[in-house]
XYZ file of C-alpha atoms in Angstrom:
695
model
C 21.788 -66.956 35.636
C 18.964 -69.124 36.630
C 19.794 -72.857 36.673
C 16.238 -74.149 36.205
C 15.694 -76.925 33.684
C 12.560 -78.276 32.011
C 11.333 -81.883 32.020
C 13.695 -82.894 29.168
C 16.703 -81.528 30.945
C 17.054 -78.404 28.885
C 18.119 -75.297 30.683
C 15.528 -72.508 30.803
C 16.318 -68.823 30.105
C 14.178 -65.889 31.079
C 13.618 -62.922 28.798
C 15.640 -60.644 31.092
C 18.586 -63.035 30.947
C 18.461 -63.147 27.165
C 18.292 -59.363 26.809
C 21.021 -58.828 29.405
C 23.308 -61.190 27.514
C 22.623 -60.183 23.916
C 20.436 -57.082 23.879
C 20.121 -53.639 25.378
C 18.072 -54.803 28.324
C 15.243 -52.352 27.558
C 12.473 -54.530 26.256
C 9.885 -51.818 25.986
C 11.784 -49.867 23.321
C 11.905 -52.612 20.739
C 9.068 -53.999 18.705
C 11.338 -56.210 16.677
C 11.404 -60.014 17.169
C 14.974 -61.071 18.007
C 16.037 -64.617 17.131
C 18.090 -66.774 19.427
C 21.768 -66.730 18.669
C 23.566 -69.756 17.343
C 24.582 -72.394 19.864
C 21.449 -71.970 21.919
C 18.452 -74.199 21.874
C 15.373 -72.490 20.554
C 12.236 -72.753 22.651
C 9.648 -75.208 21.473
C 7.238 -73.941 18.869
C 4.386 -75.781 20.518
C 2.448 -73.549 22.864
C 2.171 -76.342 25.448
C 5.917 -76.930 25.413
C 6.863 -73.271 25.886
C 8.536 -72.446 29.210
C 6.700 -70.116 31.551
C 7.715 -66.528 30.890
C 6.769 -63.867 33.374
C 4.985 -60.787 32.150
C 7.062 -57.683 31.594
C 5.372 -54.281 31.821
C 6.128 -52.287 28.685
C 7.060 -48.632 28.980
C 5.907 -46.091 26.437
C 8.891 -45.016 24.331
C 9.707 -41.281 24.323
C 10.867 -41.350 20.704
C 9.958 -43.797 17.987
C 13.547 -44.554 17.001
C 14.679 -47.954 15.710
C 16.978 -49.971 17.959
C 20.328 -50.786 16.382
C 20.908 -54.439 15.741
C 22.561 -56.514 18.433
C 26.351 -56.504 18.374
C 28.651 -58.694 20.462
C 29.652 -57.628 23.924
C 32.899 -55.862 24.395
C 34.612 -52.586 23.825
C 33.320 -52.193 20.250
C 29.614 -52.413 21.083
C 29.017 -48.625 20.969
C 31.273 -48.098 17.969
C 29.628 -50.939 16.123
C 26.138 -49.600 16.805
C 27.023 -46.142 15.483
C 28.776 -47.622 12.465
C 25.799 -49.816 11.680
C 23.445 -46.800 11.860
C 25.684 -44.802 9.566
C 25.918 -47.622 7.035
C 22.168 -48.056 7.074
C 21.675 -44.325 6.294
C 24.180 -44.552 3.457
C 22.328 -47.537 2.012
C 19.017 -45.684 2.238
C 20.460 -42.675 0.422
C 21.975 -44.892 -2.268
C 18.667 -46.690 -2.777
C 16.727 -43.442 -3.330
C 19.211 -41.198 -5.111
C 17.988 -42.388 -8.522
C 14.280 -42.345 -7.747
C 13.751 -39.286 -10.018
C 13.936 -40.235 -13.629
C 16.384 -38.531 -15.955
C 14.642 -35.494 -17.607
C 13.830 -35.904 -21.245
C 14.826 -33.522 -24.048
C 11.621 -31.457 -23.832
C 12.088 -30.910 -20.114
C 15.693 -29.815 -20.601
C 14.671 -27.330 -23.291
C 11.933 -25.903 -21.089
C 14.325 -25.492 -18.159
C 16.849 -23.756 -20.418
C 14.633 -21.398 -22.424
C 11.498 -20.706 -20.326
C 12.054 -17.840 -17.861
C 11.380 -18.349 -14.185
C 8.136 -16.976 -12.788
C 6.933 -16.005 -9.309
C 4.357 -17.990 -7.401
C 1.182 -16.335 -6.251
C -0.415 -16.635 -2.821
C -4.117 -17.269 -3.288
C -6.673 -15.902 -0.784
C -8.749 -18.200 1.359
C -12.448 -18.310 0.590
C -13.448 -17.446 4.155
C -11.251 -14.360 4.282
C -12.469 -13.212 0.875
C -16.118 -13.504 1.928
C -15.360 -11.617 5.150
C -13.706 -8.783 3.221
C -16.620 -8.576 0.800
C -19.008 -8.334 3.735
C -16.992 -5.539 5.338
C -16.844 -3.704 2.036
C -20.623 -3.742 1.761
C -21.084 -2.544 5.340
C -18.653 0.348 4.965
C -20.359 1.832 1.921
C -21.941 5.215 2.630
C -24.178 7.454 0.633
C -21.971 9.227 -1.898
C -22.448 12.708 -3.407
C -23.783 12.937 -6.969
C -21.302 12.006 -9.667
C -20.801 15.425 -11.278
C -18.742 15.389 -14.513
C -15.175 16.618 -13.939
C -15.482 19.552 -16.356
C -18.608 20.843 -14.628
C -17.068 20.278 -11.221
C -13.939 22.232 -12.171
C -16.128 25.156 -13.281
C -17.990 25.089 -9.966
C -14.779 25.172 -7.961
C -13.467 28.022 -10.096
C -16.368 30.307 -9.189
C -15.413 32.599 -6.330
C -11.993 30.992 -5.907
C -10.037 34.218 -6.345
C -12.363 36.085 -4.008
C -11.927 33.407 -1.375
C -8.153 33.664 -1.672
C -8.349 37.435 -1.235
C -10.477 37.004 1.899
C -7.891 34.576 3.303
C -5.135 37.158 2.940
C -7.349 39.917 4.332
C -8.341 37.814 7.359
C -4.678 37.131 8.122
C -3.926 40.845 7.826
C -6.714 41.670 10.294
C -5.329 38.976 12.574
C -1.908 40.661 12.494
C -3.546 43.965 13.427
C -5.211 42.184 16.343
C -1.800 40.936 17.435
C -0.443 44.494 17.471
C -3.426 45.593 19.540
C -2.882 42.725 21.982
C 0.833 43.070 22.749
C 2.648 45.952 24.385
C 4.477 47.974 21.723
C 6.009 51.386 22.191
C 4.679 53.094 19.060
C 0.989 52.593 19.929
C -0.390 55.562 21.976
C -2.386 53.597 24.527
C -1.085 55.656 27.448
C -1.950 58.992 25.823
C -5.517 57.831 25.284
C -6.052 57.133 28.956
C -7.520 60.545 29.708
C -9.876 60.559 26.752
C -11.062 57.040 27.471
C -11.683 57.740 31.143
C -13.886 60.710 30.227
C -16.032 58.255 28.228
C -16.378 55.973 31.246
C -14.028 53.266 29.933
C -10.562 52.137 30.820
C -7.749 51.562 28.343
C -8.096 47.832 28.975
C -11.784 47.907 28.054
C -11.081 50.012 24.962
C -8.477 47.564 23.708
C -10.851 44.685 24.432
C -13.603 46.289 22.376
C -11.206 46.966 19.502
C -10.079 43.344 19.561
C -13.699 42.194 19.637
C -14.494 44.328 16.588
C -11.501 42.926 14.705
C -12.541 39.360 15.579
C -16.053 40.078 14.343
C -14.615 41.300 11.028
C -12.581 38.117 10.694
C -15.715 36.067 11.319
C -17.477 37.887 8.493
C -14.513 37.330 6.161
C -14.478 33.629 7.063
C -18.204 33.145 6.786
C -17.780 29.662 5.235
C -16.185 28.448 8.459
C -18.849 30.101 10.620
C -21.773 28.808 8.549
C -20.267 25.327 8.360
C -19.667 25.160 12.101
C -23.173 26.387 12.976
C -24.721 23.872 10.561
C -22.707 21.048 12.085
C -23.759 21.986 15.598
C -27.389 22.301 14.551
C -27.372 18.831 12.994
C -25.404 17.376 15.953
C -22.528 16.384 13.668
C -19.652 18.523 14.929
C -16.368 18.733 13.053
C -13.282 20.952 13.284
C -15.300 24.018 12.219
C -17.597 23.510 15.207
C -14.732 23.863 17.702
C -13.504 27.012 15.936
C -16.982 28.566 15.883
C -17.439 27.955 19.608
C -14.023 29.506 20.256
C -15.044 32.486 18.132
C -18.356 32.952 19.990
C -16.887 32.644 23.503
C -14.027 34.987 22.625
C -16.494 37.574 21.299
C -18.505 37.360 24.530
C -15.375 37.511 26.648
C -14.120 40.586 24.796
C -17.468 42.356 25.095
C -17.612 41.766 28.879
C -13.880 42.081 29.645
C -13.188 43.974 32.870
C -16.786 43.775 34.034
C -17.344 40.202 35.242
C -13.878 39.835 36.722
C -10.956 42.280 36.820
C -7.967 40.785 34.947
C -6.084 43.732 33.496
C -2.950 41.671 32.949
C -4.636 39.471 30.312
C -6.433 40.786 27.230
C -9.020 38.696 25.327
C -7.614 36.082 22.959
C -9.147 37.686 19.883
C -5.861 37.688 17.956
C -5.323 33.959 18.519
C -8.903 33.083 17.560
C -8.802 35.384 14.510
C -5.707 33.647 13.162
C -7.327 30.283 13.845
C -10.309 31.299 11.709
C -8.005 32.619 8.973
C -6.006 29.352 8.881
C -9.249 27.361 8.741
C -10.394 29.372 5.720
C -6.947 28.882 4.194
C -7.273 25.119 4.569
C -10.720 25.193 2.922
C -9.318 27.321 0.114
C -6.356 24.992 -0.451
C -8.564 21.938 -0.711
C -10.814 23.738 -3.167
C -7.802 24.599 -5.314
C -6.629 21.004 -5.232
C -10.075 19.686 -6.188
C -10.271 22.138 -9.098
C -6.875 21.038 -10.455
C -7.764 17.349 -10.124
C -11.127 17.844 -11.854
C -9.502 19.933 -14.584
C -6.957 17.190 -15.261
C -9.665 14.515 -15.394
C -11.605 16.586 -17.948
C -8.692 16.827 -20.393
C -9.609 13.606 -22.195
C -12.766 11.583 -22.689
C -11.008 8.229 -22.380
C -8.469 8.633 -19.576
C -6.347 5.921 -18.108
C -7.961 4.742 -14.877
C -5.697 3.810 -11.976
C -7.694 1.416 -9.828
C -7.108 -0.566 -6.648
C -8.050 -4.138 -5.891
C -7.624 -5.711 -2.483
C -6.476 -9.182 -3.571
C -5.788 -9.049 -7.300
C -2.223 -10.371 -7.173
C -0.770 -12.659 -4.513
C -3.576 -11.945 -2.037
C -2.596 -8.308 -1.429
C -3.450 -4.805 -2.576
C -2.746 -4.322 -6.279
C -2.887 -1.258 -8.511
C -3.674 -1.402 -12.212
C -3.873 1.070 -15.061
C -6.230 0.651 -18.014
C -8.273 2.746 -20.425
C -11.668 3.683 -19.046
C -13.905 6.604 -18.180
C -14.227 9.190 -15.422
C -17.342 7.603 -13.895
C -17.259 7.992 -10.119
C -14.440 10.549 -10.086
C -16.661 13.550 -9.350
C -18.434 11.721 -6.551
C -15.193 10.751 -4.803
C -13.781 14.255 -5.168
C -16.644 15.724 -3.112
C -16.422 13.276 -0.202
C -15.001 14.079 3.217
C -11.232 14.122 3.526
C -9.154 12.360 6.159
C -9.110 15.335 8.518
C -12.882 15.702 8.496
C -13.317 11.988 9.143
C -10.934 12.083 12.090
C -12.791 15.036 13.593
C -16.033 13.042 13.526
C -14.706 11.426 16.689
C -12.312 14.101 17.920
C -14.633 17.132 17.696
C -17.364 15.867 20.088
C -14.712 14.840 22.604
C -12.922 18.175 22.325
C -16.143 20.148 22.723
C -17.138 18.125 25.773
C -13.669 18.425 27.279
C -13.467 22.187 26.693
C -16.861 22.771 28.258
C -16.087 20.635 31.318
C -12.693 22.258 31.811
C -14.210 25.737 31.561
C -16.867 24.877 34.146
C -14.371 23.284 36.518
C -11.963 26.222 36.190
C -14.690 28.774 36.943
C -17.762 27.424 38.716
C -15.760 24.602 40.234
C -13.342 27.129 41.763
C -16.107 29.363 43.085
C -15.573 32.144 40.515
C -18.406 31.858 37.976
C -17.446 35.231 36.485
C -14.340 33.556 35.032
C -16.380 31.176 32.854
C -16.283 33.169 29.593
C -12.540 33.719 29.876
C -11.900 30.045 30.675
C -14.204 28.866 27.865
C -12.528 31.238 25.413
C -9.068 29.953 26.387
C -10.049 26.259 26.317
C -11.898 26.347 22.981
C -9.189 28.474 21.368
C -6.548 25.964 22.424
C -8.748 23.054 21.294
C -9.259 24.591 17.836
C -5.836 23.786 16.384
C -4.660 26.075 13.596
C -3.754 23.118 11.398
C -7.079 21.297 11.800
C -8.196 22.097 8.233
C -4.698 22.479 6.809
C -3.569 18.906 7.504
C -5.205 17.691 4.279
C -5.869 20.829 2.249
C -2.317 22.196 2.102
C -0.407 19.018 1.067
C -3.260 18.059 -1.255
C -3.026 21.334 -3.169
C 0.769 21.027 -3.481
C 0.489 17.474 -4.794
C -2.381 18.352 -7.134
C -0.259 21.074 -8.745
C 2.549 18.624 -9.438
C 0.256 15.911 -10.777
C -1.641 18.413 -12.933
C 1.571 19.312 -14.770
C 2.213 15.618 -15.432
C -1.350 14.850 -16.534
C -2.683 13.039 -13.464
C -5.645 13.792 -11.222
C -5.981 12.150 -7.809
C -9.534 11.172 -6.822
C -9.461 13.241 -3.631
C -8.991 11.649 -0.248
C -10.817 8.513 -1.401
C -8.046 7.896 -3.918
C -5.208 8.783 -1.561
C -6.597 6.590 1.232
C -6.231 3.506 -0.983
C -2.568 4.209 -1.807
C -0.528 1.881 0.367
C 1.978 -0.967 0.068
C 1.266 -3.735 -2.399
C 1.860 -4.501 -6.049
C 1.688 -2.226 -9.099
C 0.887 -3.843 -12.440
C 3.384 -2.706 -15.101
C 2.461 -3.381 -18.744
C 4.282 -3.131 -22.067
C 3.164 0.425 -22.730
C 4.284 1.538 -19.268
C 7.859 0.523 -20.023
C 7.833 1.359 -23.735
C 5.146 3.858 -24.767
C 4.135 4.132 -28.451
C 7.070 5.236 -30.576
C 9.795 3.750 -28.388
C 9.915 0.404 -30.274
C 10.940 0.238 -33.944
C 11.664 -2.577 -36.398
C 15.282 -2.105 -37.473
C 15.776 -5.181 -39.698
C 13.606 -7.695 -41.564
C 14.993 -11.073 -42.685
C 12.971 -13.603 -44.715
C 13.952 -17.307 -44.956
C 13.077 -20.138 -47.289
C 12.062 -17.984 -50.246
C 8.818 -16.860 -48.587
C 7.206 -13.618 -49.723
C 8.016 -10.658 -47.500
C 4.428 -9.397 -47.700
C 3.126 -12.763 -46.499
C 5.572 -13.084 -43.580
C 4.931 -9.509 -42.461
C 1.177 -10.034 -42.703
C 1.238 -13.244 -40.667
C 3.499 -11.780 -37.978
C 1.572 -8.504 -37.700
C -1.711 -10.428 -37.520
C -0.481 -12.633 -34.676
C 0.911 -9.675 -32.718
C -2.327 -7.772 -33.206
C -4.329 -10.674 -31.760
C -1.812 -10.938 -28.906
C -2.509 -7.229 -28.142
C 1.013 -6.471 -26.939
C 3.314 -3.484 -27.196
C 4.528 -4.624 -30.629
C 1.158 -4.050 -32.287
C 1.873 -0.423 -33.249
C 5.361 -0.869 -34.830
C 4.248 -3.926 -36.808
C 1.133 -2.084 -37.927
C 3.374 0.599 -39.398
C 5.520 -2.113 -41.031
C 2.385 -3.749 -42.423
C 1.321 -0.524 -44.131
C 4.824 0.049 -45.487
C 4.964 -3.432 -47.060
C 1.410 -3.248 -48.379
C 0.390 -6.367 -46.472
C -3.015 -7.240 -45.013
C -4.251 -8.601 -41.718
C -5.508 -12.203 -41.719
C -7.999 -14.145 -39.641
C -6.566 -16.171 -36.765
C -8.133 -19.119 -34.982
C -7.019 -21.343 -32.158
C -4.721 -18.801 -30.506
C -2.624 -20.379 -27.752
C -0.219 -18.570 -25.483
C 3.123 -19.951 -24.366
C 6.103 -18.584 -22.515
C 7.987 -16.579 -25.129
C 5.364 -16.560 -27.876
C 2.032 -17.775 -29.207
C 0.651 -20.081 -31.842
C -2.382 -19.824 -34.078
C -3.891 -21.093 -37.291
C -3.996 -18.836 -40.372
C -5.450 -20.279 -43.591
C -5.072 -23.805 -42.274
C -1.402 -23.436 -41.366
C 0.091 -23.317 -37.902
C 1.882 -20.018 -37.319
C 4.348 -19.556 -34.492
C 5.447 -16.074 -33.436
C 7.849 -15.469 -30.590
C 11.416 -15.254 -29.404
C 14.394 -17.384 -30.328
C 13.954 -19.360 -27.102
C 10.345 -20.055 -28.052
C 11.453 -21.385 -31.421
C 13.879 -23.747 -29.693
C 11.079 -25.028 -27.465
C 8.806 -25.590 -30.478
C 11.667 -27.431 -32.267
C 12.018 -24.847 -35.026
C 15.588 -24.828 -36.302
C 17.304 -21.432 -36.375
C 20.284 -20.713 -38.627
C 23.641 -20.344 -36.951
C 24.231 -16.870 -35.559
C 20.557 -15.863 -35.480
C 19.922 -16.474 -31.803
C 19.108 -12.789 -31.202
C 17.421 -11.820 -27.928
C 15.694 -8.619 -29.090
C 14.072 -10.139 -32.156
C 10.732 -11.700 -33.109
C 10.664 -14.845 -35.251
C 7.852 -16.251 -37.358
C 7.501 -19.896 -38.342
C 4.820 -21.413 -40.590
C 4.131 -25.160 -40.438
C 7.285 -25.730 -38.404
C 9.595 -23.902 -40.838
C 11.289 -20.595 -40.035
C 10.004 -17.859 -42.373
C 11.064 -14.508 -40.947
C 13.060 -12.632 -38.354
C 12.416 -9.055 -37.208
C 15.136 -7.303 -35.220
C 13.665 -4.727 -32.832
C 15.125 -1.606 -31.302
C 13.876 -0.818 -27.773
C 14.444 2.773 -26.603
C 13.573 3.094 -22.910
C 12.756 6.491 -21.477
C 15.191 7.761 -18.851
C 12.338 8.236 -16.361
C 11.497 4.511 -16.188
C 14.305 3.461 -13.858
C 13.791 6.342 -11.376
C 10.055 5.696 -11.419
C 10.524 2.028 -10.567
C 12.924 2.975 -7.779
C 10.382 5.446 -6.389
C 7.704 2.738 -6.422
C 9.934 0.340 -4.510
C 10.919 2.956 -1.935
C 7.211 3.577 -1.345
C 6.615 -0.110 -0.603
C 5.135 -0.974 -4.011
C 6.436 -4.021 -5.884
C 6.261 -3.738 -9.703
C 4.483 -6.753 -11.185
C 5.486 -7.319 -14.818
C 2.275 -8.155 -16.695
C 3.910 -7.891 -20.117
C 2.592 -9.446 -23.319
C 5.578 -8.651 -25.492
C 7.471 -11.985 -25.652
C 10.816 -10.173 -25.402
C 10.020 -8.293 -22.188
C 11.211 -10.781 -19.620
C 13.337 -10.069 -16.517
C 16.516 -11.327 -18.218
C 16.373 -8.780 -21.049
C 15.204 -5.924 -18.822
C 17.945 -6.562 -16.309
C 20.850 -7.126 -18.702
C 20.110 -4.488 -21.334
C 18.277 -1.765 -19.393
C 19.731 -2.354 -15.905
C 16.328 -2.490 -14.248
C 16.138 -3.905 -10.688
C 14.371 -7.061 -11.830
C 15.336 -8.928 -8.657
C 12.846 -6.716 -6.790
C 10.142 -7.086 -9.442
C 7.643 -9.917 -9.787
C 7.029 -11.885 -12.983
C 3.809 -13.974 -13.001
C 3.224 -16.964 -15.288
C 1.940 -16.254 -18.768
C -1.660 -17.092 -17.883
C -1.748 -14.632 -15.002
C 0.036 -11.995 -17.072
C -2.793 -12.166 -19.590
C -5.404 -11.758 -16.851
C -3.588 -8.902 -15.135
C -3.039 -6.992 -18.380
C -6.672 -7.075 -19.485
C -8.349 -3.664 -19.963
C -10.507 -4.258 -16.866
C -8.903 -7.077 -14.860
C -11.488 -9.067 -12.932
C -14.118 -6.373 -13.339
C -11.923 -3.450 -12.218
C -11.446 -2.053 -8.740
C -11.827 1.113 -6.707
C -10.878 4.356 -8.435
C -7.590 5.945 -7.330
C -6.649 8.455 -10.046
C -7.183 9.405 -13.672
C -4.298 9.870 -16.112
C -4.356 11.772 -19.384
C -0.902 10.629 -20.535
C 0.845 7.341 -21.262
C 4.017 6.158 -19.556
C 5.286 4.868 -16.257
C 6.323 8.261 -14.834
C 2.844 9.711 -14.412
C 1.518 6.346 -13.193
C 4.261 6.164 -10.561
C 3.773 9.783 -9.417
C 0.052 9.225 -8.909
C 0.610 6.161 -6.695
C 3.602 7.456 -4.755
C 2.057 10.910 -4.376
C -1.205 9.464 -3.098
C 0.661 7.346 -0.552
C 2.637 10.365 0.639
C -0.518 12.462 0.868
C -2.131 9.841 3.090
C 0.915 9.742 5.353
C 1.166 13.556 5.455
C -2.500 13.872 6.397
C -2.191 11.364 9.204
C 0.933 12.961 10.624
C -0.675 16.393 10.385
C -3.685 15.097 12.274
C -1.460 13.625 14.965
C 0.233 16.977 15.563
C -3.051 18.907 15.377
C -4.860 16.692 17.882
C -1.833 16.411 20.159
C -1.531 20.192 20.236
C -5.244 20.546 20.937
C -5.188 18.092 23.852
C -2.004 19.494 25.393
C -3.267 23.050 24.938
C -6.562 22.159 26.585
C -4.772 20.672 29.601
C -2.512 23.699 29.984
C -5.290 26.252 29.642
C -7.436 24.379 32.146
C -4.641 24.389 34.688
C -3.754 28.070 34.191
C -7.373 29.255 34.208
C -8.213 27.203 37.274
C -5.477 28.935 39.296
C -6.162 32.326 37.707
C -2.681 32.685 36.181
C -3.506 35.797 34.139
C 0.129 36.847 33.818
C 1.135 33.438 32.369
C -1.746 32.920 29.950
C -1.126 36.083 27.941
C -1.862 36.604 24.269
C 1.844 36.542 23.371
C 2.427 33.209 25.123
C -0.717 31.795 23.552
C 0.443 32.826 20.073
C 3.836 31.190 20.539
C 2.234 27.941 21.686
C -0.223 27.767 18.777
C 2.419 28.697 16.191
C 4.766 26.011 17.503
C 2.197 23.305 16.676
C 1.633 24.811 13.212
C 5.286 24.510 12.136
C 5.226 20.660 11.763
C 2.222 20.909 9.447
C 4.024 23.360 7.160
C 7.069 21.090 7.019
C 4.959 17.998 6.328
C 3.095 19.780 3.528
C 6.408 20.554 1.797
C 7.568 16.940 2.251
C 4.694 15.487 0.252
C 6.343 16.477 -3.066
C 9.855 15.328 -2.223
C 10.058 12.123 -4.255
């Protein structure tokens, strides 16, 4: 230590000496003023009398942690510091453990009787405005909104004839296959002499026969030919455009086979192209059948249930609702392009360009321009996948048949494209359609008139517009009671209150009566009952019998497996997750239950102005509602997977045909090998189309 003394003889201490003796020695970490210990002389308070203290450079602390108080030197310094910190934390906890006041009686009743609800994630204003802007930009000119009944009649005209032409085109394609492969029962060898007298070879004769058969198939599939030519003329190519170009180049190749270049080991690909045209017509026919069934279902009733989609209706995600409405917009959506046609907006121009370049490189690029027609025929035939028009039409028709039997009509691809993960609003009538709820017992208290109690209760439930309106309406007519006028209706969890003839009327569950401080007799705390109280006095009890359809639980399970969360927007005071889970064994832990205010908004006939049309339903119940949503989601997935296989097969086929034609591999690129390759890429589409109904 320093032995310097001031003028009065007092010994001076530096800051470092003080901290080394009594502190941690790290001055920069502490902002606390430390007093001198006992037995030491404090420095003078006068500024002039203070001893000179050298400046100490402070270091920036890494963590803003308080320094434990100084403890005496020795072995227990570390233990004492830790013990002091622990005691200080205990004191802090003890000081704040009673900060929250004891809940009062009303709070305890609310926590006991009010069911728990789910919180909702609200969208940000910037994101909502951005979505609205994108929605406006993406709108395209829609076809005219033809009424469903008229549209169904239009699709019915010529439908049977088109189906017959599909079967006939496939039969001609099979004949072309027989003429293309080497079979023992066909007398090609015996015709050699006759054909040579006419100046033709057997190869040229078979090529001409195949060309004639392909021309017949083109006439049978005139819709595909006309559609493809129109698309090329308007510079808007689609899948039909690739098929038409394959058809034209194959016709030219068959007509000139054996003349431009000798290739007697490889016949024209007329059989492959003919089947491609037949499958394209089949896909058009299947979509037409599906559209007719959907339009026919939508025309069954004038006031169908409208299944609509909103992007952010509940918890800032896609939400599906069902409410009474009209078929406005259904006919327009049904006539729009499907998912396959939209995908080929981009794919068809690229395929056409790729096929043309590959044909030129394989012929002119190799110094054999006479091989161009054969190379173009092979490339375009491979690029025109057989499942190009089946990827939507076939699964759509299968799903439309199922939904038609249930009373649902999907709004074409526009409806299926909106079916994805999100929430599905489930109302009272979805769980318990009319007729599934009955009043099994009526009990009147306090000498009140039964007609009066029934009238008050039925009036309140009618204004509440819940699933109990119909059974209490029947009870009202049986008792000869009348509806009253209600004012000041207020909703609460478990019931509602209103004013009838100047008296406050409470209608709700037993839990609601406890919350409103209405005394219930002993033994009357029944969960599946509705109570009525007038001016704070219990007047009536109505025991209800809920009969749930056996299809409700499987339907909810199907919704959840499809990534859709049921959102209970019930107005019946009894329909809360506790009752549904305990009595009906519903998976309420995977369902969402909004607060009462949001349940009222979500269960309105047209919540927040309605949304985009998905499907129309002609029947009540959760089963048909579930099948429409799950089926639409599966149709969207099936279409996308079918497109993936169709385009993958087209690209791989184009690469293979380019390579084989460029090296002149006539023996490898035969009709039989070509048929096997094209059929292999058709099998996944057939399997996917059957999968769409497996739910």
